[in-house]
mmCIF file of C-alpha atoms in Angstrom:
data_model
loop_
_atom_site.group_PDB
_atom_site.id
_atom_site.type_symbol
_atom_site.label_atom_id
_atom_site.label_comp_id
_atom_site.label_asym_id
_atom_site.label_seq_id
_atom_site.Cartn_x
_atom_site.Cartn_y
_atom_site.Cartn_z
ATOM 1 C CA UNK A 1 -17.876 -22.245 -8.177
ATOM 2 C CA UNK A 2 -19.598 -19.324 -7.229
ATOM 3 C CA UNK A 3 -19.468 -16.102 -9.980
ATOM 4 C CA UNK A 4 -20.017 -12.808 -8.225
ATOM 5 C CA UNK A 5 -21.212 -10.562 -10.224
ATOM 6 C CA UNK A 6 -19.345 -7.085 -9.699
ATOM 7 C CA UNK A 7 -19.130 -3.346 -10.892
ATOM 8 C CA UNK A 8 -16.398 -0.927 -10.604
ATOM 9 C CA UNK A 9 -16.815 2.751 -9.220
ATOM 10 C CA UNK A 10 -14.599 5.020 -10.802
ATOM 11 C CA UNK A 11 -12.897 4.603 -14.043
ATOM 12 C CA UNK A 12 -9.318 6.334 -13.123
ATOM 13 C CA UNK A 13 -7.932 3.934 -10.921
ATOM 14 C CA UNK A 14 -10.284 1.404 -11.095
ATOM 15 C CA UNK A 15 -9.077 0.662 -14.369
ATOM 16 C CA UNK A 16 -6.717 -1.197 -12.329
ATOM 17 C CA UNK A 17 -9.804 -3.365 -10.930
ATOM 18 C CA UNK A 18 -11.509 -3.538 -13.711
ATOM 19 C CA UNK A 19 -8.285 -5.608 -14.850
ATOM 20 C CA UNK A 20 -7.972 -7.182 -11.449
ATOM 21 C CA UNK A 21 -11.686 -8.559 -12.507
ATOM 22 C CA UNK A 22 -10.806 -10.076 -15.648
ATOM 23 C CA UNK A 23 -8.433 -12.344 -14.173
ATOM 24 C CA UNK A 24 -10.222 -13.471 -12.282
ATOM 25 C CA UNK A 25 -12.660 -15.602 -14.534
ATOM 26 C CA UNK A 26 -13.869 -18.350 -12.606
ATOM 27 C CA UNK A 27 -14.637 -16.051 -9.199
ATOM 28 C CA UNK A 28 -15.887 -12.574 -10.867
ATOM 29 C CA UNK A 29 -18.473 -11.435 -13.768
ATOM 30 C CA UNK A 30 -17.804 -7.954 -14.838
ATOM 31 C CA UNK A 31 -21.195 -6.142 -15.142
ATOM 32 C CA UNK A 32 -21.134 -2.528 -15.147
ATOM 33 C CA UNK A 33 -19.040 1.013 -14.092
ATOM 34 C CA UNK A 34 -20.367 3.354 -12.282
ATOM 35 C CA UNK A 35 -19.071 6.659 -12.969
ATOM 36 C CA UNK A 36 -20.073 10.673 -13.756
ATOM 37 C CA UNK A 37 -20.596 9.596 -17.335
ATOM 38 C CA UNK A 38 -17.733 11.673 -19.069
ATOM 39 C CA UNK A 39 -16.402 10.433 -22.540
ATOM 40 C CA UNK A 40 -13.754 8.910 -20.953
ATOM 41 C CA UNK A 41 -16.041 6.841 -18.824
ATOM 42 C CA UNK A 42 -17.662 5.112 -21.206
ATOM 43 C CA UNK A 43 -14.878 4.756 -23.415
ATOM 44 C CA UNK A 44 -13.098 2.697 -20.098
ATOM 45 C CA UNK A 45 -16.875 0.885 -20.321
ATOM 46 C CA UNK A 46 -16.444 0.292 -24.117
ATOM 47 C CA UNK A 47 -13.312 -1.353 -23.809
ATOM 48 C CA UNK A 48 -14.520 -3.337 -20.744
ATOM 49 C CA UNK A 49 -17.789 -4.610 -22.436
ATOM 50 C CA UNK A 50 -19.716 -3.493 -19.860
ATOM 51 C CA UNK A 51 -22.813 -0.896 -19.437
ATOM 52 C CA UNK A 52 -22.110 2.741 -17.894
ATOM 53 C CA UNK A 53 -24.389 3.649 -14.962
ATOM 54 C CA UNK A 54 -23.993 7.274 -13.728
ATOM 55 C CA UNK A 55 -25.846 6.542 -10.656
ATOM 56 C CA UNK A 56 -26.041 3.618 -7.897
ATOM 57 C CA UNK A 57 -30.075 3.937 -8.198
ATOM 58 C CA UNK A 58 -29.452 2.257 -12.158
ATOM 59 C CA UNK A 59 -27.703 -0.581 -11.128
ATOM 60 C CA UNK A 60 -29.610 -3.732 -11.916
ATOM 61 C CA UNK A 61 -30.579 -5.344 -8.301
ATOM 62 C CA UNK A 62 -28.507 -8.847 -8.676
ATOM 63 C CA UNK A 63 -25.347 -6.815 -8.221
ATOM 64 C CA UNK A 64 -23.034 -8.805 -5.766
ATOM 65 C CA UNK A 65 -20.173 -6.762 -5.214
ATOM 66 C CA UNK A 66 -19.229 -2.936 -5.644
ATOM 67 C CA UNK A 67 -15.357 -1.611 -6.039
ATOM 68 C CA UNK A 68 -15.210 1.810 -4.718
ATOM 69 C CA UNK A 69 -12.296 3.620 -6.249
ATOM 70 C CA UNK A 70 -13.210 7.190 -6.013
ATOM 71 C CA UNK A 71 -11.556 9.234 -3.280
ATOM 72 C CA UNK A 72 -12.688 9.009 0.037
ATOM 73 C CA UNK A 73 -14.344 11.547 2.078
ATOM 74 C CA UNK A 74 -10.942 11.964 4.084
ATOM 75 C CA UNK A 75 -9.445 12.962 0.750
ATOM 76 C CA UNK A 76 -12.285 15.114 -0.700
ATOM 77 C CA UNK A 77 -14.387 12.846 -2.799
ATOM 78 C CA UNK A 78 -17.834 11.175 -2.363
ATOM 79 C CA UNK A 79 -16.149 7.244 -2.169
ATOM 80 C CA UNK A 80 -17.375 6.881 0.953
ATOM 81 C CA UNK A 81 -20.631 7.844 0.750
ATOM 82 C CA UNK A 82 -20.610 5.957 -2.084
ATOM 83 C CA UNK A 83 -19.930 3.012 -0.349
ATOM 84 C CA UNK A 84 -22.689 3.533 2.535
ATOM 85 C CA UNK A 85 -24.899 3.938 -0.602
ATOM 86 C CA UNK A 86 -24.148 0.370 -1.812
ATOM 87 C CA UNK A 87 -24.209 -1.495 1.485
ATOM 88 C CA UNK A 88 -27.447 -0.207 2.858
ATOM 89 C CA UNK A 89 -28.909 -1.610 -0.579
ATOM 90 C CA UNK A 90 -27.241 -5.261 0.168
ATOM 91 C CA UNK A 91 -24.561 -4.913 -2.381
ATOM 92 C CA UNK A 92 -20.419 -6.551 -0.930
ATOM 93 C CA UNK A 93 -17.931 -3.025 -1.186
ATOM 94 C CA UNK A 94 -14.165 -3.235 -1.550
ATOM 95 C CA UNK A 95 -13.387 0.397 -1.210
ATOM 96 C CA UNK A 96 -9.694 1.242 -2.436
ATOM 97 C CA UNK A 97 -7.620 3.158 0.410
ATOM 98 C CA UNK A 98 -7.168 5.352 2.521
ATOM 99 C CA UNK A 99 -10.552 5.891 4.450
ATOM 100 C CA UNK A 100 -11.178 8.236 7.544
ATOM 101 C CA UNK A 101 -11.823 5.685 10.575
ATOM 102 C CA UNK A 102 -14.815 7.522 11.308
ATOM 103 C CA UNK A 103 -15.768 6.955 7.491
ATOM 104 C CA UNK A 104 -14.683 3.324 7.866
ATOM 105 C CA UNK A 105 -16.862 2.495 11.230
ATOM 106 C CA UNK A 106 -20.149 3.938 9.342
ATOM 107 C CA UNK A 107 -19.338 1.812 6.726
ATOM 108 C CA UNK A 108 -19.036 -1.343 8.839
ATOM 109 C CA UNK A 109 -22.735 -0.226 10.525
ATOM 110 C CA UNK A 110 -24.006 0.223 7.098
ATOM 111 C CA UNK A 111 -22.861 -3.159 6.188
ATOM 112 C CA UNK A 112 -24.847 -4.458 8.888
ATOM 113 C CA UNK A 113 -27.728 -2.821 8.183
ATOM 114 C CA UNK A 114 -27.635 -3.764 4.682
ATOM 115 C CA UNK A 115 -26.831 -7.887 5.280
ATOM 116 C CA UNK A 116 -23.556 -6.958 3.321
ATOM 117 C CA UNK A 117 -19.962 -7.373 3.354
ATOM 118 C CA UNK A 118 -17.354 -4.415 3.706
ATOM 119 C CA UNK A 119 -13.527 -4.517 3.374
ATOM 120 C CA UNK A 120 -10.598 -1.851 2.874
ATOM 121 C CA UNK A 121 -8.598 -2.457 -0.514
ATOM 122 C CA UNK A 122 -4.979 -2.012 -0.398
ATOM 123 C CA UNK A 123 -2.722 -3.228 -3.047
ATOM 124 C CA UNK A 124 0.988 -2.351 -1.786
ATOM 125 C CA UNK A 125 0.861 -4.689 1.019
ATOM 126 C CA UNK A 126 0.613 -8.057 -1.518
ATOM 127 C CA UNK A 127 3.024 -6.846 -3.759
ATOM 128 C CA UNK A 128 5.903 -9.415 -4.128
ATOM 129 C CA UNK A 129 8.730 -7.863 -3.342
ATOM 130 C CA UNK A 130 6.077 -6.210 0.280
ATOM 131 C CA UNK A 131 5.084 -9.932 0.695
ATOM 132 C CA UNK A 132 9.161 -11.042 1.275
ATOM 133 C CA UNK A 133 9.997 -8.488 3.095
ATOM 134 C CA UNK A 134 7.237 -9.321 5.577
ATOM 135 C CA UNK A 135 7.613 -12.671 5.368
ATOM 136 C CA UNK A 136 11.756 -12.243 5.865
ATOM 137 C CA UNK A 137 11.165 -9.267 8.846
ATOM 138 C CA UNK A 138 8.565 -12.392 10.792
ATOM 139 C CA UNK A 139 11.077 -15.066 10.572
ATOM 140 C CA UNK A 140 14.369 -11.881 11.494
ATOM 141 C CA UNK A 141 11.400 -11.292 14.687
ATOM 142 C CA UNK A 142 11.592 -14.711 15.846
ATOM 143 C CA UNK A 143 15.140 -14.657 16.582
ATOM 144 C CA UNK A 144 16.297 -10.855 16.922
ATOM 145 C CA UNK A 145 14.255 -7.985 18.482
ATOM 146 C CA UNK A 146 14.036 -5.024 16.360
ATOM 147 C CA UNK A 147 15.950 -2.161 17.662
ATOM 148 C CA UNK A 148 14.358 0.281 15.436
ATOM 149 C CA UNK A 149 12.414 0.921 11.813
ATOM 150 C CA UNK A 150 13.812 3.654 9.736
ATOM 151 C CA UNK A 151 11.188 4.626 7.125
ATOM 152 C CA UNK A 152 10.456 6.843 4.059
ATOM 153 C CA UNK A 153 7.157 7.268 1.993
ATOM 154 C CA UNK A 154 4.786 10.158 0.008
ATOM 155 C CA UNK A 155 1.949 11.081 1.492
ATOM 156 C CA UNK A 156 -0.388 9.663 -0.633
ATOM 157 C CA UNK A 157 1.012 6.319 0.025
ATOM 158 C CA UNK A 158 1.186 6.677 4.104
ATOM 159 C CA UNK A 159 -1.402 4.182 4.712
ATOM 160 C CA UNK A 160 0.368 1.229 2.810
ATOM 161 C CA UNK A 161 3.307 2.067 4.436
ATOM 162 C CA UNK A 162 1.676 1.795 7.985
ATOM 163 C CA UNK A 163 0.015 -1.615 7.062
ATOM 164 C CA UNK A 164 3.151 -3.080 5.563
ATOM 165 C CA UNK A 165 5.190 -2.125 8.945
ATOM 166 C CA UNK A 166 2.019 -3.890 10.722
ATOM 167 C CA UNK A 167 2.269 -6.800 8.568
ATOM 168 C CA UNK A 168 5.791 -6.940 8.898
ATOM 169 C CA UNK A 169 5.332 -7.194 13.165
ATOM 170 C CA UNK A 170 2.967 -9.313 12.914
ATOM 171 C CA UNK A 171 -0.191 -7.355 13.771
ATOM 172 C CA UNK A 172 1.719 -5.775 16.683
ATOM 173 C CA UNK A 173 0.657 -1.859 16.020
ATOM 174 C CA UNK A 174 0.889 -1.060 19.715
ATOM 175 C CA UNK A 175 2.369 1.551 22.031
ATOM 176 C CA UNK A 176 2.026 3.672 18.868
ATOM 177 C CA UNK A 177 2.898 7.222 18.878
ATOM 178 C CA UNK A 178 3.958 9.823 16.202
ATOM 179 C CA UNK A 179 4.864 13.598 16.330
ATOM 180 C CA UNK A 180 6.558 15.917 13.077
ATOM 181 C CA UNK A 181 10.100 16.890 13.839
ATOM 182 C CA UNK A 182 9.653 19.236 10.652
ATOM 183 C CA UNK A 183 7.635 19.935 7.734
ATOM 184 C CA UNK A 184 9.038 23.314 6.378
ATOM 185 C CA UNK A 185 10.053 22.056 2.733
ATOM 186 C CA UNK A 186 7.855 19.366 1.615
ATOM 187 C CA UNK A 187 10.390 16.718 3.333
ATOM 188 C CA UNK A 188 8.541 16.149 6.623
ATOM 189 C CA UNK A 189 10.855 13.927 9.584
ATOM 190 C CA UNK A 190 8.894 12.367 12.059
ATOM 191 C CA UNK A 191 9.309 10.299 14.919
ATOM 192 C CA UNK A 192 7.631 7.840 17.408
ATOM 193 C CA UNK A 193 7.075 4.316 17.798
ATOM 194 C CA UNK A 194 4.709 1.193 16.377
ATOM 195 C CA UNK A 195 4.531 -1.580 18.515
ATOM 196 C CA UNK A 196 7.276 -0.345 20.823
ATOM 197 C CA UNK A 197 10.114 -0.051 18.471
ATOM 198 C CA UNK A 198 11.713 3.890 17.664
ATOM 199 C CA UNK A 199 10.460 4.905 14.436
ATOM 200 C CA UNK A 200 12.126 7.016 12.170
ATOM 201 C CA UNK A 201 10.102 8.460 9.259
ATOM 202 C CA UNK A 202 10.433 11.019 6.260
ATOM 203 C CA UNK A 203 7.680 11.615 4.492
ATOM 204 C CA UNK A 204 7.391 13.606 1.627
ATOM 205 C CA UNK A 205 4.498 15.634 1.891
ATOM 206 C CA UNK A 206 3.769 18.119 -1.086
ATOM 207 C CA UNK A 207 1.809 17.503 -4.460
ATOM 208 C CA UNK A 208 1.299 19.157 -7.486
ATOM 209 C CA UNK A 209 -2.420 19.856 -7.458
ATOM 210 C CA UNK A 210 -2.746 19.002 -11.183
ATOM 211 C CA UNK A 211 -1.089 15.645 -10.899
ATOM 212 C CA UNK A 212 -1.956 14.427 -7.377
ATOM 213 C CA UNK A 213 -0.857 10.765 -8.449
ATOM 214 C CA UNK A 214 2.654 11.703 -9.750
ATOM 215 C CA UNK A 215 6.064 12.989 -8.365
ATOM 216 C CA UNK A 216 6.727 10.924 -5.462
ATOM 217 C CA UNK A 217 10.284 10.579 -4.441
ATOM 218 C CA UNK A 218 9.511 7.498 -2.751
ATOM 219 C CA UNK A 219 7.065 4.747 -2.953
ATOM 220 C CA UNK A 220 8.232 3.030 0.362
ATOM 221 C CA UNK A 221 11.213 2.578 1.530
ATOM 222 C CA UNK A 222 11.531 0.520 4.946
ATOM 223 C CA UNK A 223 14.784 -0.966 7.204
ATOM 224 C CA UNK A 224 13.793 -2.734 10.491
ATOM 225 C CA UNK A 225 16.827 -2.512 12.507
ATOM 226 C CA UNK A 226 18.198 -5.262 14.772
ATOM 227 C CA UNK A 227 21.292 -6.657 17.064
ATOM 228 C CA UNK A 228 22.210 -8.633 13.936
ATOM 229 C CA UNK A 229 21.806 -6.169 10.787
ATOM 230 C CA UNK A 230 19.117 -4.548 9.130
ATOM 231 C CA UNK A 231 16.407 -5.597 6.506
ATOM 232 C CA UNK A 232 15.662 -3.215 4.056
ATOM 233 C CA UNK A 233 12.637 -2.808 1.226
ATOM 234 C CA UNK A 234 14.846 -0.454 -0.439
ATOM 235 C CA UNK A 235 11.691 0.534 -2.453
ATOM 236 C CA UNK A 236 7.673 -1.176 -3.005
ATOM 237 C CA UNK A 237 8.421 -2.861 -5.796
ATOM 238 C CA UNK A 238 11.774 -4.400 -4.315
ATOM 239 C CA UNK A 239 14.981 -5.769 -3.896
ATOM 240 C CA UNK A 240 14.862 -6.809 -0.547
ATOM 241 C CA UNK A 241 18.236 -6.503 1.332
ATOM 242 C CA UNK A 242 19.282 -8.106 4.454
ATOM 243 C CA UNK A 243 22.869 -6.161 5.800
ATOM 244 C CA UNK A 244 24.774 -8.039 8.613
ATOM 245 C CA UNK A 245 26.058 -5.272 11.363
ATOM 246 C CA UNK A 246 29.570 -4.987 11.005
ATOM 247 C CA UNK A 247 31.604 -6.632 14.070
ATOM 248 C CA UNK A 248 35.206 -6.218 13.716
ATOM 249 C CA UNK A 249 36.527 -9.207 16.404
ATOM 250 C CA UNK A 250 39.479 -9.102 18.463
ATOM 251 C CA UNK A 251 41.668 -11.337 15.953
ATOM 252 C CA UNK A 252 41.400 -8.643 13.759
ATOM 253 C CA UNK A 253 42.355 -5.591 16.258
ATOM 254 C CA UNK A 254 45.346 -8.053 17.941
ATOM 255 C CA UNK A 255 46.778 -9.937 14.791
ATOM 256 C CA UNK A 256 45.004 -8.601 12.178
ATOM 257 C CA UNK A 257 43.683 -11.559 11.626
ATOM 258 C CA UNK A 258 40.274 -11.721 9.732
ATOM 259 C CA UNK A 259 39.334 -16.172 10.090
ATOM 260 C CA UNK A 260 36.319 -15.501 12.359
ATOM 261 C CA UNK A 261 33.305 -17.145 10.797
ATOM 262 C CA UNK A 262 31.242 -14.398 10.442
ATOM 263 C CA UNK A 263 33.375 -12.434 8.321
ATOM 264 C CA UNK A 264 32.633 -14.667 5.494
ATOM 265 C CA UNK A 265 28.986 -13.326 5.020
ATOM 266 C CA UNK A 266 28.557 -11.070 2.155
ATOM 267 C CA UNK A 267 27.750 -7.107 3.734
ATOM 268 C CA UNK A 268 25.070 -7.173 1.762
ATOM 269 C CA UNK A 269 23.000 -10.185 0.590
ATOM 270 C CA UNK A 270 19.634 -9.652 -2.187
ATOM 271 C CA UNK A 271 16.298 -11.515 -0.177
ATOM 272 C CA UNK A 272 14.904 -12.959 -2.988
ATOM 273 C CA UNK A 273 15.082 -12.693 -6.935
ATOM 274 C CA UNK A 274 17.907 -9.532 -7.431
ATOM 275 C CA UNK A 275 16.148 -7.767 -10.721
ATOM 276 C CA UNK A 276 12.598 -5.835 -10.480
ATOM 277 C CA UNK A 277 10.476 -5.777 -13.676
ATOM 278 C CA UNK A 278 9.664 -2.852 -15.990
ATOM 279 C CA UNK A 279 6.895 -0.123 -14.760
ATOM 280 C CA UNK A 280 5.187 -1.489 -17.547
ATOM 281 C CA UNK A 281 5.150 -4.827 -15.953
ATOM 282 C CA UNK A 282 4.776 -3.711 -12.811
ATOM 283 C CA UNK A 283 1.103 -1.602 -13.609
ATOM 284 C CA UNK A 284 -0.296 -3.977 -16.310
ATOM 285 C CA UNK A 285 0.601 -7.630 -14.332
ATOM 286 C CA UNK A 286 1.687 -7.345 -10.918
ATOM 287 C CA UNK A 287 -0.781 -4.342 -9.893
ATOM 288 C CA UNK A 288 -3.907 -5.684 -11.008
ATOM 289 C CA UNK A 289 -2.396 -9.425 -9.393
ATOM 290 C CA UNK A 290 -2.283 -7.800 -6.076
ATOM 291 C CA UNK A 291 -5.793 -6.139 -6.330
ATOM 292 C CA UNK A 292 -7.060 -9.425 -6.733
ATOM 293 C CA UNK A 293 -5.816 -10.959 -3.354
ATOM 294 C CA UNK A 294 -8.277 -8.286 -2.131
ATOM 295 C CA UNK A 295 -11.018 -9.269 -4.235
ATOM 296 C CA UNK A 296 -10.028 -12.612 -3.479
ATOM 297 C CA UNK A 297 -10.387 -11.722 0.266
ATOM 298 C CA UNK A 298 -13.392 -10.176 0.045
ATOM 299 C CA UNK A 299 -15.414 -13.067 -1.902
ATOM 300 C CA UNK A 300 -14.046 -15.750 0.890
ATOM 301 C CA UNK A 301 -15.461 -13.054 3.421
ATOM 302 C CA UNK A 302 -19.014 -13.072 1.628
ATOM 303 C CA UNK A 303 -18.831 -16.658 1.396
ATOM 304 C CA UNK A 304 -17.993 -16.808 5.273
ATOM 305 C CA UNK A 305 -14.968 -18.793 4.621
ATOM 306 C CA UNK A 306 -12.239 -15.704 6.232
ATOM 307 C CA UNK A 307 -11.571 -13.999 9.151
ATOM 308 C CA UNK A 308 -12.694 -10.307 9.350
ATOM 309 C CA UNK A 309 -10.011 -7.763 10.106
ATOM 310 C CA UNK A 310 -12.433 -4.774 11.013
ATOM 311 C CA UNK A 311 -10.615 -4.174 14.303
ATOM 312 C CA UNK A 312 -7.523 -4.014 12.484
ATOM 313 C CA UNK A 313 -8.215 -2.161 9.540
ATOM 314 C CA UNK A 314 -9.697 0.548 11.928
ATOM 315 C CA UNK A 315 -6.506 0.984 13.896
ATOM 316 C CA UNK A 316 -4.645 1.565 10.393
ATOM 317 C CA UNK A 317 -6.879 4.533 9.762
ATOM 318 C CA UNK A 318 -6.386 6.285 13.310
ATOM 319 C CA UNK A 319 -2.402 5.762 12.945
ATOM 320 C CA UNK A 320 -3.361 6.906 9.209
ATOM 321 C CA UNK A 321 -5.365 9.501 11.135
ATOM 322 C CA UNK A 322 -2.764 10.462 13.868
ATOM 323 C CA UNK A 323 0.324 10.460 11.187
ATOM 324 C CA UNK A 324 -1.816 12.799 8.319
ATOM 325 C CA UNK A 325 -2.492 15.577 11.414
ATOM 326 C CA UNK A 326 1.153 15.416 12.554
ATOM 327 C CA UNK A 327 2.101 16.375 8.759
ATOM 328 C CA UNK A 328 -0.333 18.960 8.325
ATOM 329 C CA UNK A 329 -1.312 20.429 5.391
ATOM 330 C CA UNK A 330 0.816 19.269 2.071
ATOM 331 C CA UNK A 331 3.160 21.971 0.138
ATOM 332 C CA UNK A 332 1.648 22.440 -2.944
ATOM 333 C CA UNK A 333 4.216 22.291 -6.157
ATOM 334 C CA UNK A 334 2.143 23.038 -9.138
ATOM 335 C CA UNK A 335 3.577 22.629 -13.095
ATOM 336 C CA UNK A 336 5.988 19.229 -12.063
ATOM 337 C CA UNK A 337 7.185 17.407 -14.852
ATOM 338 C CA UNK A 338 8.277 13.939 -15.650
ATOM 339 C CA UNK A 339 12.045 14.289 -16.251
ATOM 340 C CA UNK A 340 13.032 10.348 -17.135
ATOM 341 C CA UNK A 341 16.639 9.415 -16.934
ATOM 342 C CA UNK A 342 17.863 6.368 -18.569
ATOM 343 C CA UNK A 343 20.222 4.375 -16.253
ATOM 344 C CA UNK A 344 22.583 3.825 -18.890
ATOM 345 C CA UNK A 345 23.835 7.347 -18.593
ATOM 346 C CA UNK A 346 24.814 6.428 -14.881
ATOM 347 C CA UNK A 347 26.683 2.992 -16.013
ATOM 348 C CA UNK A 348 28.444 3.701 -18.703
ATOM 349 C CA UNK A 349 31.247 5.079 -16.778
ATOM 350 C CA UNK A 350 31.192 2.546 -13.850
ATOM 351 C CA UNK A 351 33.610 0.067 -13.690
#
């Protein structure tokens, strides 16, 4: 089997690759970081066994792949000329999301220039509890038509949500259309449609400027909506619900009568296993799990043994593009603080 051998750009949330790496033994060899060169940098390289480089022009030349997890130039950092940087050399880029599609089609040229391979990173959508509720909406899609999606996300997380509803129809992205309803208190309503079905979407759009990565309300939360009941992601990291629309039949409203079949089904039935695991589990395991489906995808792609979802990936980023511009600006709310509750407060008087 092949080893690539791979560096990580970016040492906050590539931590999370750098992981994604490691367990991956048998398809991945861990050479370097590339990063500013801070003491925190090259303590993440300590720990990692690997060498620091503070510049692309040190990396050794049998690099094969480069993980680009420094903001993007849609979100104010240098990830994506970062990335152009690495291609035109000949080195494979899985750059972590979101990307401008502008951004995005420079980096597909400079792939082709450089004889390389580029791909768009995005954990959320091969999460477990994303991966059921796709796989549950394509199989509710074969037999019911979706009547609408009612949706909820933070802005930093708007692109996952838009490829999880695209995974979830099946590729379908189109008539899309989105315009704000309104954005005067951080809670921004929009509506619109992807792939011809009425969308519904709140999106919490404000961030405290000296913890960008923290205070979301929601991760995702997603129903699709149909003549039969709804399925719900009631959050990323699951359960998955599946609610049967209530139909009270005539028995009932003539002899109160309630033997009608359908009446038996539970009003609210768990898709899958009914517990979620700790944040702990979720950020150590499951995050770095999903990271390497992407990896995963991206050494089949240099190999030439996957398809190549350019096309698709770019359409993401103008919906991306389309959905940022209706929100606007974000509200900043500086000095937020982590306020944990435990849940046993809220059980110990339920009965």
């Amino acid at each position: 089997m092949t080893r690539l051998k791979a560096v990580v750009c970016g040492t906050t949330f590539g931590q999370f690759y750098l992981a994604a790496l490691h367990r991956l033994p048998g398809e991945f060899e861990p050479v370097g970081i590339v990063a500013r060169g801070s003491s925190r940098s090259a303590a993440v390289a300590a720990r990692a066994g690997v060498p620091l480089y503070t510049s692309v022009d040190e990396l050794p030349g049998d690099v094969d792949v480069a993980c680009v997890v420094v903001r993007s130039g849609a979100m104010g950092g240098p990830g994506s000329e970062l990335a152009e940087q690495l291609l035109t050399r000949g080195v494979n880029v899985l750059q972590e999301q979101p990307v401008h599609h502008g951004d995005l089609a420079a980096c597909y040229r400079a792939a082709r220039v450089g004889g390389a391979t580029y791909r768009l990173g995005d954990l959320y959508v091969h999460l477990s509890a994303v991966q059921r509720f796709v796989a549950a909406a394509r199989v509710l899609l074969e037999h019911r038509a979706a009547a609408y999606i009612d949706a909820a996300c933070s802005m930093q997380v708007a692109f996952p949500l838009l490829h999880i509803l695209g995974a979830a129809l099946g590729g379908v992205l189109r008539p899309w259309q989105i315009s704000a309803v309104g954005n005067d208190t951080g809670l921004a309503l929009l509506h619109g449609e992807i792939g011809g079905v009425p969308l519904t979407l709140r999106v919490q759009n404000e961030v405290d400027p000296d913890d960008p990565d923290n205070h979301l309300h929601f991760l995702h939360r997603i129903t699709i909506g149909t003549s039969s009941g709804g399925l719900t992601l009631t959050d990323t990291h699951g359960p998955v619900l599946w609610n049967p629309r209530l139909h009270i039949p005539a028995g009932v409203r003539d002899a109160f009568d309630f033997d009608a079949d359908h009446l038996s089904a539970d009003a609210s039935s768990i898709v899958g296993p009914a517990g979620t695991a700790s944040y702990r589990e979720l950020l150590s395991a499951e995050w770095p799990t999903a990271i390497g489906a992407d990896l995963l995808a991206l050494r089949e792609q240099v190999l030439g043994q996957s398809d190549r979802p350019e096309q698709y990936h770019l359409a993401l980023s103008r919906m991306w593009h389309d959905l940022t511009n209706s929100l606007g600006y974000p509200v900043l709310r500086p000095g937020q603080a982590h306020e944990p509750l435990p849940v046993e407060l809220l059980t110990a008087e339920v009965r």
